[in-house]
Structures are given as C-alpha cells and as structure tokens.
PDB file of C-alpha atoms in Angstrom:
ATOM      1  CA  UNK A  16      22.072  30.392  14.199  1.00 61.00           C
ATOM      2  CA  UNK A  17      20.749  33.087  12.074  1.00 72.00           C
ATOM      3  CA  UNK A  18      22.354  36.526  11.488  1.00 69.00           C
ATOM      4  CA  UNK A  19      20.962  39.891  10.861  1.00 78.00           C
ATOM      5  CA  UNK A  20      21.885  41.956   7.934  1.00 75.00           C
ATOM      6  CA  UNK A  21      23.534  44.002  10.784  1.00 75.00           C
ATOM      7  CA  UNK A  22      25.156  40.803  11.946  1.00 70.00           C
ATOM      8  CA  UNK A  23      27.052  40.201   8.870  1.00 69.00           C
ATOM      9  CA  UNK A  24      27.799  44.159   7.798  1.00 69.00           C
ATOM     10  CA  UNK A  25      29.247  43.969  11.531  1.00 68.00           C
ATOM     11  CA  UNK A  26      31.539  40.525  10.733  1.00 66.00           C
ATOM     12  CA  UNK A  27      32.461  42.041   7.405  1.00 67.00           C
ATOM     13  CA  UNK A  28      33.977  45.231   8.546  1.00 62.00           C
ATOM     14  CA  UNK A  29      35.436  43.634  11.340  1.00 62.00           C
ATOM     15  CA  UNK A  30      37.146  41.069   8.644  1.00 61.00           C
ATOM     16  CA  UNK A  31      38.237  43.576   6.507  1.00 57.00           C
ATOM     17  CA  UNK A  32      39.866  46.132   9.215  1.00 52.00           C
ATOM     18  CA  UNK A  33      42.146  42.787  10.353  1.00 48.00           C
ATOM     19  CA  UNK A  34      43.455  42.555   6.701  1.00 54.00           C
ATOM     20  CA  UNK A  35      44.299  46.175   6.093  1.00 47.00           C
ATOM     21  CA  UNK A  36      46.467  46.612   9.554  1.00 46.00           C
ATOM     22  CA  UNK A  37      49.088  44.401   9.150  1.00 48.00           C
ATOM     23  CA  UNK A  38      49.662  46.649   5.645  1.00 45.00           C
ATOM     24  CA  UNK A  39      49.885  49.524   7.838  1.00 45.00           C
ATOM     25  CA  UNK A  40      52.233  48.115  10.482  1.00 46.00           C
ATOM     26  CA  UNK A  41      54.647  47.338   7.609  1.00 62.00           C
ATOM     27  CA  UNK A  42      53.911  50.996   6.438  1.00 73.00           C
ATOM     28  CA  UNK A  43      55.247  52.281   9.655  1.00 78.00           C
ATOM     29  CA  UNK A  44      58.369  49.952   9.927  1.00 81.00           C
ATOM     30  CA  UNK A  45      59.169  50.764   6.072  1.00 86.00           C
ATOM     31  CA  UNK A  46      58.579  54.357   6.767  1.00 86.00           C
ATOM     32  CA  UNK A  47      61.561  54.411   9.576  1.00 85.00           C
ATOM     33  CA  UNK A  48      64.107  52.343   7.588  1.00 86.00           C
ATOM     34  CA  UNK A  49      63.645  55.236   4.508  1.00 87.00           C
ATOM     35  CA  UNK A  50      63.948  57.630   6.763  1.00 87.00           C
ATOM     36  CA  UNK A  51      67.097  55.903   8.232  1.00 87.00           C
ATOM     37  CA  UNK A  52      68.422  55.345   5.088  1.00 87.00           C
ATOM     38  CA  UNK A  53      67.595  58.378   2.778  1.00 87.00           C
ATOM     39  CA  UNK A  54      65.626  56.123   0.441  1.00 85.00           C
ATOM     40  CA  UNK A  55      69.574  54.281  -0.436  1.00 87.00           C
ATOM     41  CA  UNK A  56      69.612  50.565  -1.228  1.00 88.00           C
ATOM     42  CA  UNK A  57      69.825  48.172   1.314  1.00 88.00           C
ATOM     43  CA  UNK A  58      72.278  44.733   1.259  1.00 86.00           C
ATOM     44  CA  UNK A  59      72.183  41.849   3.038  1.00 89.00           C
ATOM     45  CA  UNK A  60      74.383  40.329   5.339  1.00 86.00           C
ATOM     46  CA  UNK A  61      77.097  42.422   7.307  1.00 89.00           C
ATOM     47  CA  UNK A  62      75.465  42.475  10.439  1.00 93.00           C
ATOM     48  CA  UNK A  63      74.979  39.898  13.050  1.00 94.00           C
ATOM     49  CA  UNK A  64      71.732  40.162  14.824  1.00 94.00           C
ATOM     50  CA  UNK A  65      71.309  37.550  18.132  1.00 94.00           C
ATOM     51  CA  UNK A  66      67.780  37.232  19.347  1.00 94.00           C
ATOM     52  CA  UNK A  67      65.751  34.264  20.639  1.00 93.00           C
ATOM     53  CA  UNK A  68      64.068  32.252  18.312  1.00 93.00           C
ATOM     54  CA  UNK A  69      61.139  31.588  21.449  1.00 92.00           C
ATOM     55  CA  UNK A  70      60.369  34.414  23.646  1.00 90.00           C
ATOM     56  CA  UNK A  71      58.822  33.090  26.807  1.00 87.00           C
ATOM     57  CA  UNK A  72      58.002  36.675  27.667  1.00 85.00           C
ATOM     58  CA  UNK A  73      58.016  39.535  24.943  1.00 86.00           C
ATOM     59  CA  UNK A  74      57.868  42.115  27.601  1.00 89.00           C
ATOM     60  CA  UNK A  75      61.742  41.116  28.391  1.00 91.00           C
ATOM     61  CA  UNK A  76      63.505  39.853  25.133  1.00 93.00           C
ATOM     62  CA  UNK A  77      67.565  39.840  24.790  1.00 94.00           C
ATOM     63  CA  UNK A  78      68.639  41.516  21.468  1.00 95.00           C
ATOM     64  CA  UNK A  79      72.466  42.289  20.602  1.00 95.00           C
ATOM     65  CA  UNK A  80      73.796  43.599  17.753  1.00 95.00           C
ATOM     66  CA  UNK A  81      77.124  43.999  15.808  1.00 93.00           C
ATOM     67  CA  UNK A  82      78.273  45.270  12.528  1.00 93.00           C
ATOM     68  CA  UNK A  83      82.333  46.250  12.088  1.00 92.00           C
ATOM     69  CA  UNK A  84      82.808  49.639  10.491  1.00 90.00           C
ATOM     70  CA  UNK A  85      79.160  50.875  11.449  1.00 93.00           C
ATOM     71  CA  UNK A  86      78.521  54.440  12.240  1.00 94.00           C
ATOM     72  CA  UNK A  87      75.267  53.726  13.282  1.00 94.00           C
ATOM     73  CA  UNK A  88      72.883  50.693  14.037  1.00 94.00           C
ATOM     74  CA  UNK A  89      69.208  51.253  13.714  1.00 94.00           C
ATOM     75  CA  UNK A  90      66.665  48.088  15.734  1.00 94.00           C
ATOM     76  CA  UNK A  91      63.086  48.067  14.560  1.00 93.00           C
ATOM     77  CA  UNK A  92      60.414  45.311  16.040  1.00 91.00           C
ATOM     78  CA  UNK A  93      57.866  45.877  12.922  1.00 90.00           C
ATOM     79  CA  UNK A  94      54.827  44.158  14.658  1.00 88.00           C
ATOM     80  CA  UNK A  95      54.776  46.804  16.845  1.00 86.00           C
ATOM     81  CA  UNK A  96      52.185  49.878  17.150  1.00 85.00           C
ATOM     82  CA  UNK A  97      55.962  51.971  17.257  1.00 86.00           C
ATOM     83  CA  UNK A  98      58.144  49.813  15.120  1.00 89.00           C
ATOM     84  CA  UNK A  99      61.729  51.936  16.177  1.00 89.00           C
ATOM     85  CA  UNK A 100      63.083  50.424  19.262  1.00 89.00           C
ATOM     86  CA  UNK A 101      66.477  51.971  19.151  1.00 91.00           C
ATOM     87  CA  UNK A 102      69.120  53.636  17.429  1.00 93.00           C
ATOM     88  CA  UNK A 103      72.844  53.055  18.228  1.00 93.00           C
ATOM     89  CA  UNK A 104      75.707  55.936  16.964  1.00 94.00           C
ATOM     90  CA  UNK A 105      79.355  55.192  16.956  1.00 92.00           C
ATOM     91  CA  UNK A 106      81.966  57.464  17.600  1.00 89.00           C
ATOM     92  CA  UNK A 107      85.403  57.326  15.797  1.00 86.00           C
ATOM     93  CA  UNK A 108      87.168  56.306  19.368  1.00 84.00           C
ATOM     94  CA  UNK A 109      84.635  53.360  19.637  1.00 85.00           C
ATOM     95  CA  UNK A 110      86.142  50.092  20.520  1.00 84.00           C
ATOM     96  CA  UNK A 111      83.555  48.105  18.853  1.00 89.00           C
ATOM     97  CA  UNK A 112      80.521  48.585  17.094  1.00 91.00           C
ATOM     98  CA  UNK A 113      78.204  46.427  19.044  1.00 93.00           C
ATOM     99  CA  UNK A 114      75.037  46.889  21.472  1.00 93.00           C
ATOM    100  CA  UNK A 115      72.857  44.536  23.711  1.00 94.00           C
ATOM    101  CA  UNK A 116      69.361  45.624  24.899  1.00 93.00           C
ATOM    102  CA  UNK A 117      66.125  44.115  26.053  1.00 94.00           C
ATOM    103  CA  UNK A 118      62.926  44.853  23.786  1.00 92.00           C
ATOM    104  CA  UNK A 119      59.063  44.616  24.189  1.00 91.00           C
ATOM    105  CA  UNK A 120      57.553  42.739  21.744  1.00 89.00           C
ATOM    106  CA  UNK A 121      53.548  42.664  20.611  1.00 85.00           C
ATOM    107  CA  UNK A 122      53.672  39.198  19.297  1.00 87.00           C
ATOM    108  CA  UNK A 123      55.701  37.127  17.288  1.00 90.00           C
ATOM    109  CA  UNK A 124      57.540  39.451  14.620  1.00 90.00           C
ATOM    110  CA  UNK A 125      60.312  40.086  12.781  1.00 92.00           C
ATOM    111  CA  UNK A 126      63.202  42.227  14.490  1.00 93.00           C
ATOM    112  CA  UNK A 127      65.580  43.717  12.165  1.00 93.00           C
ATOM    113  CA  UNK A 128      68.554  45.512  12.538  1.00 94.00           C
ATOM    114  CA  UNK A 129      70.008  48.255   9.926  1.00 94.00           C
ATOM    115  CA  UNK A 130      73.434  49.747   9.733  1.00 94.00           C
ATOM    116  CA  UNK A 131      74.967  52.245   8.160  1.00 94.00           C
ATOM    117  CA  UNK A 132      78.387  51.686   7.275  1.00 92.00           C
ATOM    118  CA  UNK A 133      81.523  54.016   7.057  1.00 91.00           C
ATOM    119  CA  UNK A 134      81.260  54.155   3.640  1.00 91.00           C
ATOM    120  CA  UNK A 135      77.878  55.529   3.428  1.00 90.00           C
ATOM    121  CA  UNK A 136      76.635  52.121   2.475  1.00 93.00           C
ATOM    122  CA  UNK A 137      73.707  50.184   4.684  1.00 94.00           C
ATOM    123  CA  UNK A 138      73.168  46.526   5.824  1.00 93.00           C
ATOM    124  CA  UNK A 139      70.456  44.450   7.049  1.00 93.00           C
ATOM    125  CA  UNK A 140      69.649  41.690   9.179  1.00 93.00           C
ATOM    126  CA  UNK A 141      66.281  40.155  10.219  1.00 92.00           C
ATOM    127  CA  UNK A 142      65.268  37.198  12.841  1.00 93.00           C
ATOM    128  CA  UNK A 143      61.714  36.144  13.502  1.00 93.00           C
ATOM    129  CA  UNK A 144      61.424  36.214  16.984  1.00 93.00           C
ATOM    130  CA  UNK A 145      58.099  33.973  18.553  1.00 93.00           C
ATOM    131  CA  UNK A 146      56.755  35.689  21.677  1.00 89.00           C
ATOM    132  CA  UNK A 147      54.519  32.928  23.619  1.00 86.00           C
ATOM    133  CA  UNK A 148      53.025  35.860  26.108  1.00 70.00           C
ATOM    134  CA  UNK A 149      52.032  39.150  24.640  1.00 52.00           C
ATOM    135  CA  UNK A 150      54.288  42.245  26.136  1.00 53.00           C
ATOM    136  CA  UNK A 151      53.187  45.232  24.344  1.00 59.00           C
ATOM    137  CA  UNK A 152      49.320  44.932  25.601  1.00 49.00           C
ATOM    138  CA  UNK A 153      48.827  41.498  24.194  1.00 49.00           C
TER     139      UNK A 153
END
C-alpha cells in the first residue's frame, strides 16, 4: 500500500487533532470547577460519590451524592463535550445534604463531585465510571 504525500499530511493532522482534544475537554471541566470554586483549594475526601463502576448504558447512569454540612454540590462528567451536569444548593432547613440523578455519559470518564462546605471550604470526590454503549452521540 503506498500513500500520497496528501495521504500522510491527511493521517498526520488527523493524529495530531486526537491528541490535543482530550487537553481541551480537561480545559472545559477545569474551567467549571474554578469557576465553582473561585480559584480556592480543593481537599479530598468529605464527600461520598456512588456511581457504577460498568455502565451498560451511558445514556441512563445512577449517580448520588452526599456531603454533611454542604451548601452546595457541584457534578461534572469531564469526558463530556459540556462537562457540568448539575449543581445542587442547600437551604439552611435542609434535612440532608444529598442528591440522586441519572447522567449521560460520552464514554468511559471520570465523574466528580465538588462541594462547598459551610465553612467556605470545598471537597472532592472522583469515580471512573466505564460506559460499554456510547450515550452522548457515541
């Protein structure tokens, strides 16, 4: 098999274009938790994120979420084109600081879950969540 100069210029773009957008995907997701956080420090631990280590389906995945004394719980899916899936607020007359939802997932990615705390502090948790059919066009 023998390829063209325009052959390879073609591969070579190609190749290059699938290295630089996983770079920008992490961008975007970094982007949101800055703007979530005001650019503070981030600890780990604090929050307990449930998700499914296999998704059959990543049109349909189960996420839930807790962190006592959060004002405010932020989900990100940072595979995907949009990595903010949702942000949760907490009144003072909450009963708990916990949410459930369903997500669409891209492709197997990390989810992560961000909290800000009473005190003005934040927390973090991730899972790596392994979609086996693509949900958001995949």
């Amino acid at each position: 098999m023998e390829f063209s100069r325009r052959d390879t210029l073609a591969l070579g773009l190609g190749a290059a274009a699938l290295t630089v957008l996983p770079i920008q995907v992490n961008a975007a997701s970094e982007d949101a938790i800055a703007a979530f956080t005001g650019g503070a420090d981030v600890a780990e631990g604090g929050v307990n994120l449930t998700a499914p280590e296999i998704a059959e389906n990543g049109n349909t995945v189960p996420i839930s979420v807790d962190a006592e004394g959060a004002t405010a719980i932020m989900l990100l899916a940072t595979g995907n084109p949009t990595p903010g899936v949702a942000t949760f607020n907490f009144g003072e007359l909450a009963g708990s600081q916990a949410a459930s939802t369903r997500i669409r997932l891209a492709g197997t990615q990390d989810v992560v879950a961000i909290a800000k705390m009473a005190d003005g502090s934040f927390a973090k948790a991730s899972s790596t969540v392994k979609v086996t059919i693509g949900g958001c066009g995949g």
